[in-house]
Amino acid sequence: MKTAFLLATALLLAPMAARAADDHAPLRFVLIPKTVHPWFDKVNTGAQAAADLLGKTTGRKVEIEYRAPETADVSSQNDIIERAIATHPDGLILDLLDEKGNHATMLEAVDEKVPMTVFDSLPPEGMDITAVGADFCEQGTIAAQRLAGLIGEKGEVAIMIGVPTAPNHTRRAECERATFAKYPQIKVVATGIDNDSIETAQKQASAIMQAHPDLAGWVACDAAGPVGIGQAIRESGRTGKVREVGLDNLNDMIQLIRDGVADSSASSRPEMQGYWAVIAAWQRALGQKTPKYIDTGIDVLTRKNI
């Protein structure tokens, strides 16, 4: 019901263009995330829901092609984007791995008149593209402030960075550092890089906790990082001694909270990001103007509300 209401609102805000009335062919959007990852599966779920509702409401089918790079590699992502452009879709929906590294490929899309929408990311400066997602700084700040409270505003902490070139991951890290800097007795002693891999995050977290036996807590900058951190905490037998505040709502993250390994998580609502990214792409395909930014908000997940 809620989704139907949101769709109805979007329809009212975007009256049909003449093109839509004359063309009954399906609209086709290509959704390209950073990599194969359960967080992006949730984005795709929201995108498919929006496509289904648009099709039922307007009578014109909307198709979502989901094409994920096997690894978080900008060259691989650019290759997928270029191959998608060659098929002349009605729109590209992208989560950028590297604003600069993706720029030339995105200019190819502009040259081919393929509209773009980005989610959980920011478009290159100067490009007229709608961005859909949560406030990255707010999300990182929520996590860091919550951890500061859990450890009594003192002690050694560590940050797990996802993909170092990804603007959302780096922005969260910046704001987490800025938050910890407000507490004179909190010291950031280590940072790990997991490249959006749970396995890598677990290895990084284990190594950092061995190197820093007095570590009091963790925050992360991506969805894979906190799952790997939680697994490392549990395996080391330091549950309750090393505190963790995660990001996002992967099933493994929620289970870590239920098990008491992690305290909580600041979730950026991936399903909603996929949903509204499709709505924005659909509006662009119909020739409508779209907002510069759609903020999908943040949920704080705890044992009381999951």
XYZ file of C-alpha atoms in Angstrom:
306
model
C 0.000 0.000 0.000
C 2.811 2.377 0.902
C 4.605 1.693 -2.358
C 1.426 2.200 -4.331
C 0.939 5.560 -2.622
C 4.480 6.626 -3.508
C 3.932 5.602 -7.094
C 0.680 7.508 -7.284
C 2.443 10.590 -5.952
C 5.167 10.245 -8.571
C 2.586 9.937 -11.325
C 0.865 13.108 -10.223
C 4.158 14.957 -10.171
C 5.107 13.759 -13.641
C 2.317 14.097 -16.204
C 2.755 11.879 -19.225
C 4.631 13.284 -22.172
C 3.273 12.894 -25.682
C 5.977 10.325 -26.414
C 4.588 7.946 -23.807
C 1.091 8.219 -25.226
C 2.290 7.343 -28.729
C 4.767 4.633 -27.904
C 3.625 1.366 -26.351
C 6.976 -0.385 -26.628
C 8.484 -1.476 -23.293
C 10.823 0.946 -21.594
C 14.159 -0.698 -20.854
C 16.537 0.438 -18.111
C 19.944 -1.114 -17.359
C 20.852 -1.201 -13.658
C 24.620 -1.474 -13.037
C 25.821 -1.672 -9.397
C 29.383 -1.581 -8.074
C 29.696 -5.366 -7.902
C 27.910 -8.638 -7.144
C 26.710 -8.109 -3.600
C 23.605 -8.843 -1.488
C 23.145 -5.111 -0.821
C 22.655 -4.567 -4.545
C 20.247 -7.493 -4.672
C 18.046 -5.432 -2.355
C 18.415 -2.426 -4.688
C 17.352 -4.631 -7.590
C 14.341 -5.858 -5.606
C 13.161 -2.269 -5.151
C 13.853 -1.483 -8.812
C 11.818 -4.472 -10.004
C 8.945 -3.482 -7.703
C 8.873 0.011 -9.181
C 8.980 -1.395 -12.720
C 6.090 -3.753 -11.984
C 3.949 -0.980 -10.541
C 4.751 1.417 -13.386
C 3.778 -1.257 -15.884
C 0.492 -2.016 -14.138
C -0.373 1.633 -13.600
C 0.540 3.040 -17.003
C -0.099 0.000 -19.189
C 3.393 0.267 -20.633
C 5.841 -2.455 -19.622
C 9.046 -1.395 -17.871
C 12.011 -3.795 -18.007
C 15.030 -3.729 -15.684
C 18.227 -5.409 -16.879
C 20.518 -6.036 -13.904
C 24.196 -6.292 -14.903
C 26.660 -6.518 -11.998
C 30.487 -6.617 -12.278
C 31.947 -9.737 -10.670
C 34.365 -7.578 -8.650
C 34.457 -3.923 -7.637
C 36.729 -2.959 -10.531
C 36.155 0.290 -12.410
C 37.455 -1.092 -15.727
C 35.020 -3.989 -15.540
C 32.186 -1.640 -14.620
C 33.039 0.716 -17.498
C 33.046 -2.229 -19.895
C 29.542 -3.198 -18.768
C 28.362 0.413 -19.082
C 29.790 0.715 -22.602
C 28.143 -2.530 -23.710
C 24.865 -1.314 -22.251
C 25.150 2.009 -24.103
C 25.619 0.086 -27.350
C 22.161 -1.425 -26.892
C 20.605 2.071 -26.617
C 18.484 1.520 -23.498
C 15.946 4.094 -22.346
C 18.136 4.781 -19.335
C 21.159 3.741 -17.284
C 20.930 3.424 -13.499
C 24.439 3.429 -12.018
C 26.280 3.165 -8.724
C 29.681 4.632 -9.543
C 32.910 2.986 -8.451
C 35.011 6.020 -9.257
C 33.643 9.444 -10.176
C 36.752 10.242 -12.243
C 37.273 6.728 -13.559
C 33.666 6.476 -14.768
C 33.537 9.997 -16.233
C 34.673 9.249 -19.800
C 32.254 6.350 -20.093
C 29.413 8.496 -18.831
C 30.259 11.109 -21.461
C 29.796 8.361 -24.054
C 26.278 7.867 -22.717
C 25.647 11.601 -23.061
C 26.892 11.528 -26.663
C 24.543 8.609 -27.390
C 21.669 10.464 -25.655
C 21.158 7.716 -23.079
C 19.761 9.303 -19.868
C 21.462 8.372 -16.602
C 20.465 8.187 -12.942
C 22.906 7.387 -10.136
C 22.096 5.814 -6.776
C 24.104 5.541 -3.554
C 26.597 7.783 -5.295
C 27.131 11.277 -6.668
C 27.383 12.198 -10.362
C 30.555 13.781 -11.761
C 30.592 17.529 -11.276
C 28.778 19.430 -14.001
C 26.653 16.518 -15.214
C 22.874 16.950 -15.067
C 22.038 13.632 -13.419
C 19.636 12.837 -10.586
C 21.280 11.193 -7.573
C 19.197 8.880 -5.372
C 20.340 7.842 -1.916
C 20.927 8.671 1.688
C 23.139 11.427 3.060
C 26.484 9.619 3.261
C 27.904 11.986 5.869
C 24.815 11.707 8.042
C 24.971 7.911 7.864
C 28.643 7.779 8.877
C 28.107 10.355 11.588
C 25.211 8.399 13.096
C 27.363 5.258 13.265
C 30.385 7.033 14.761
C 28.366 8.950 17.345
C 26.599 5.778 18.411
C 29.912 3.948 18.821
C 31.371 6.858 20.795
C 28.510 6.521 23.250
C 28.908 2.748 23.523
C 32.585 3.008 24.502
C 32.095 5.844 26.978
C 33.652 8.408 24.636
C 37.155 7.011 25.080
C 39.411 4.314 23.658
C 40.909 3.022 20.428
C 38.651 2.621 17.404
C 39.072 1.435 13.819
C 37.337 2.236 10.527
C 36.737 -0.247 7.703
C 36.716 1.544 4.337
C 34.993 -0.164 1.429
C 36.249 0.850 -2.039
C 38.696 3.752 -1.566
C 37.684 5.448 -4.846
C 33.934 5.195 -4.216
C 32.604 8.652 -3.273
C 29.998 7.301 -0.830
C 32.533 5.158 1.039
C 35.147 7.891 1.286
C 32.593 10.482 2.408
C 31.358 8.223 5.220
C 34.959 7.683 6.339
C 35.629 11.423 6.367
C 32.597 12.099 8.525
C 33.356 9.203 10.881
C 36.851 10.589 11.432
C 35.449 14.079 11.959
C 33.006 12.731 14.532
C 35.670 10.831 16.467
C 37.880 13.942 16.398
C 35.319 15.681 18.620
C 36.180 13.287 21.451
C 39.708 13.925 22.842
C 39.929 10.465 24.395
C 39.001 8.554 21.245
C 41.825 7.641 18.878
C 41.474 6.105 15.402
C 44.330 3.583 15.402
C 43.677 1.691 12.166
C 41.763 1.616 8.890
C 41.049 -1.438 6.790
C 40.104 -1.666 3.111
C 37.686 -4.432 2.147
C 36.733 -3.459 -1.442
C 33.133 -4.399 -0.670
C 34.063 -8.010 0.175
C 32.867 -9.690 3.379
C 35.735 -12.178 3.263
C 38.333 -9.418 2.880
C 36.724 -7.409 5.670
C 36.881 -10.398 8.014
C 40.591 -10.915 7.303
C 41.349 -7.215 7.677
C 39.413 -6.955 10.929
C 41.128 -10.026 12.412
C 44.574 -8.664 11.572
C 43.802 -5.216 12.970
C 42.397 -6.616 16.228
C 45.515 -8.745 16.685
C 47.692 -5.676 16.120
C 45.579 -3.576 18.500
C 44.547 -5.754 21.479
C 43.005 -2.750 23.277
C 40.695 -1.890 20.394
C 37.333 -0.745 21.762
C 35.189 -0.509 18.646
C 34.537 -0.533 14.916
C 32.583 1.396 12.319
C 32.480 0.704 8.572
C 31.839 2.576 5.322
C 30.115 -0.083 3.212
C 27.656 -2.936 3.642
C 30.195 -5.774 3.423
C 32.597 -4.353 5.997
C 30.454 -4.613 9.142
C 29.493 -8.218 8.374
C 33.151 -9.213 8.070
C 34.003 -7.232 11.200
C 31.258 -8.971 13.168
C 32.452 -12.385 12.046
C 35.991 -11.501 13.129
C 34.788 -10.276 16.529
C 32.837 -13.481 17.102
C 35.708 -15.718 16.015
C 38.144 -13.894 18.283
C 35.876 -14.391 21.287
C 35.676 -10.643 21.883
C 31.903 -10.234 21.608
C 30.870 -7.525 24.059
C 34.470 -6.401 24.471
C 34.923 -4.928 20.999
C 31.812 -2.952 20.079
C 30.515 -2.522 16.566
C 28.044 -0.217 14.848
C 27.408 -1.353 11.294
C 25.892 -0.008 8.104
C 22.867 -1.149 6.148
C 20.441 -4.016 6.438
C 21.955 -7.185 5.004
C 20.471 -10.304 6.577
C 23.874 -11.216 8.046
C 24.128 -7.756 9.614
C 20.697 -8.086 11.193
C 21.639 -11.503 12.588
C 24.822 -10.060 14.123
C 22.666 -7.500 15.926
C 20.235 -10.200 17.118
C 23.187 -12.259 18.373
C 24.586 -9.294 20.300
C 27.821 -9.217 18.280
C 26.988 -5.815 16.783
C 25.073 -3.111 18.618
C 23.168 -1.604 15.716
C 23.346 -0.441 12.096
C 22.701 2.785 10.168
C 20.851 1.556 7.073
C 20.497 3.535 3.855
C 17.342 1.710 2.666
C 18.656 -0.013 -0.498
C 15.218 -1.199 -1.656
C 13.938 2.376 -1.601
C 17.004 3.561 -3.515
C 16.288 1.073 -6.288
C 12.620 2.033 -6.326
C 13.154 5.773 -6.650
C 16.043 5.382 -9.086
C 13.638 3.656 -11.478
C 11.013 6.355 -10.948
C 13.582 9.046 -11.773
C 14.838 7.106 -14.813
C 11.275 6.628 -16.017
C 10.581 10.344 -15.734
C 13.742 11.130 -17.694
C 12.784 8.635 -20.388
C 9.460 10.438 -20.765
C 11.266 13.737 -21.204
C 10.405 15.090 -17.761
C 12.719 17.140 -15.570
C 13.886 15.312 -12.455
C 15.173 16.465 -9.067
C 18.882 16.962 -8.526
C 18.750 14.710 -5.481
C 16.278 12.295 -3.914
C 17.056 11.569 -0.244
C 15.766 8.126 0.755
C 16.642 8.537 4.428
C 18.382 6.381 7.042
C 17.095 3.732 9.448
C 18.862 2.989 12.725
C 18.440 -0.752 13.283
C 18.687 -2.095 16.842
C 17.581 -5.267 18.644
C 14.399 -3.424 19.604
C 13.199 -2.706 16.073
C 14.513 -5.528 13.845
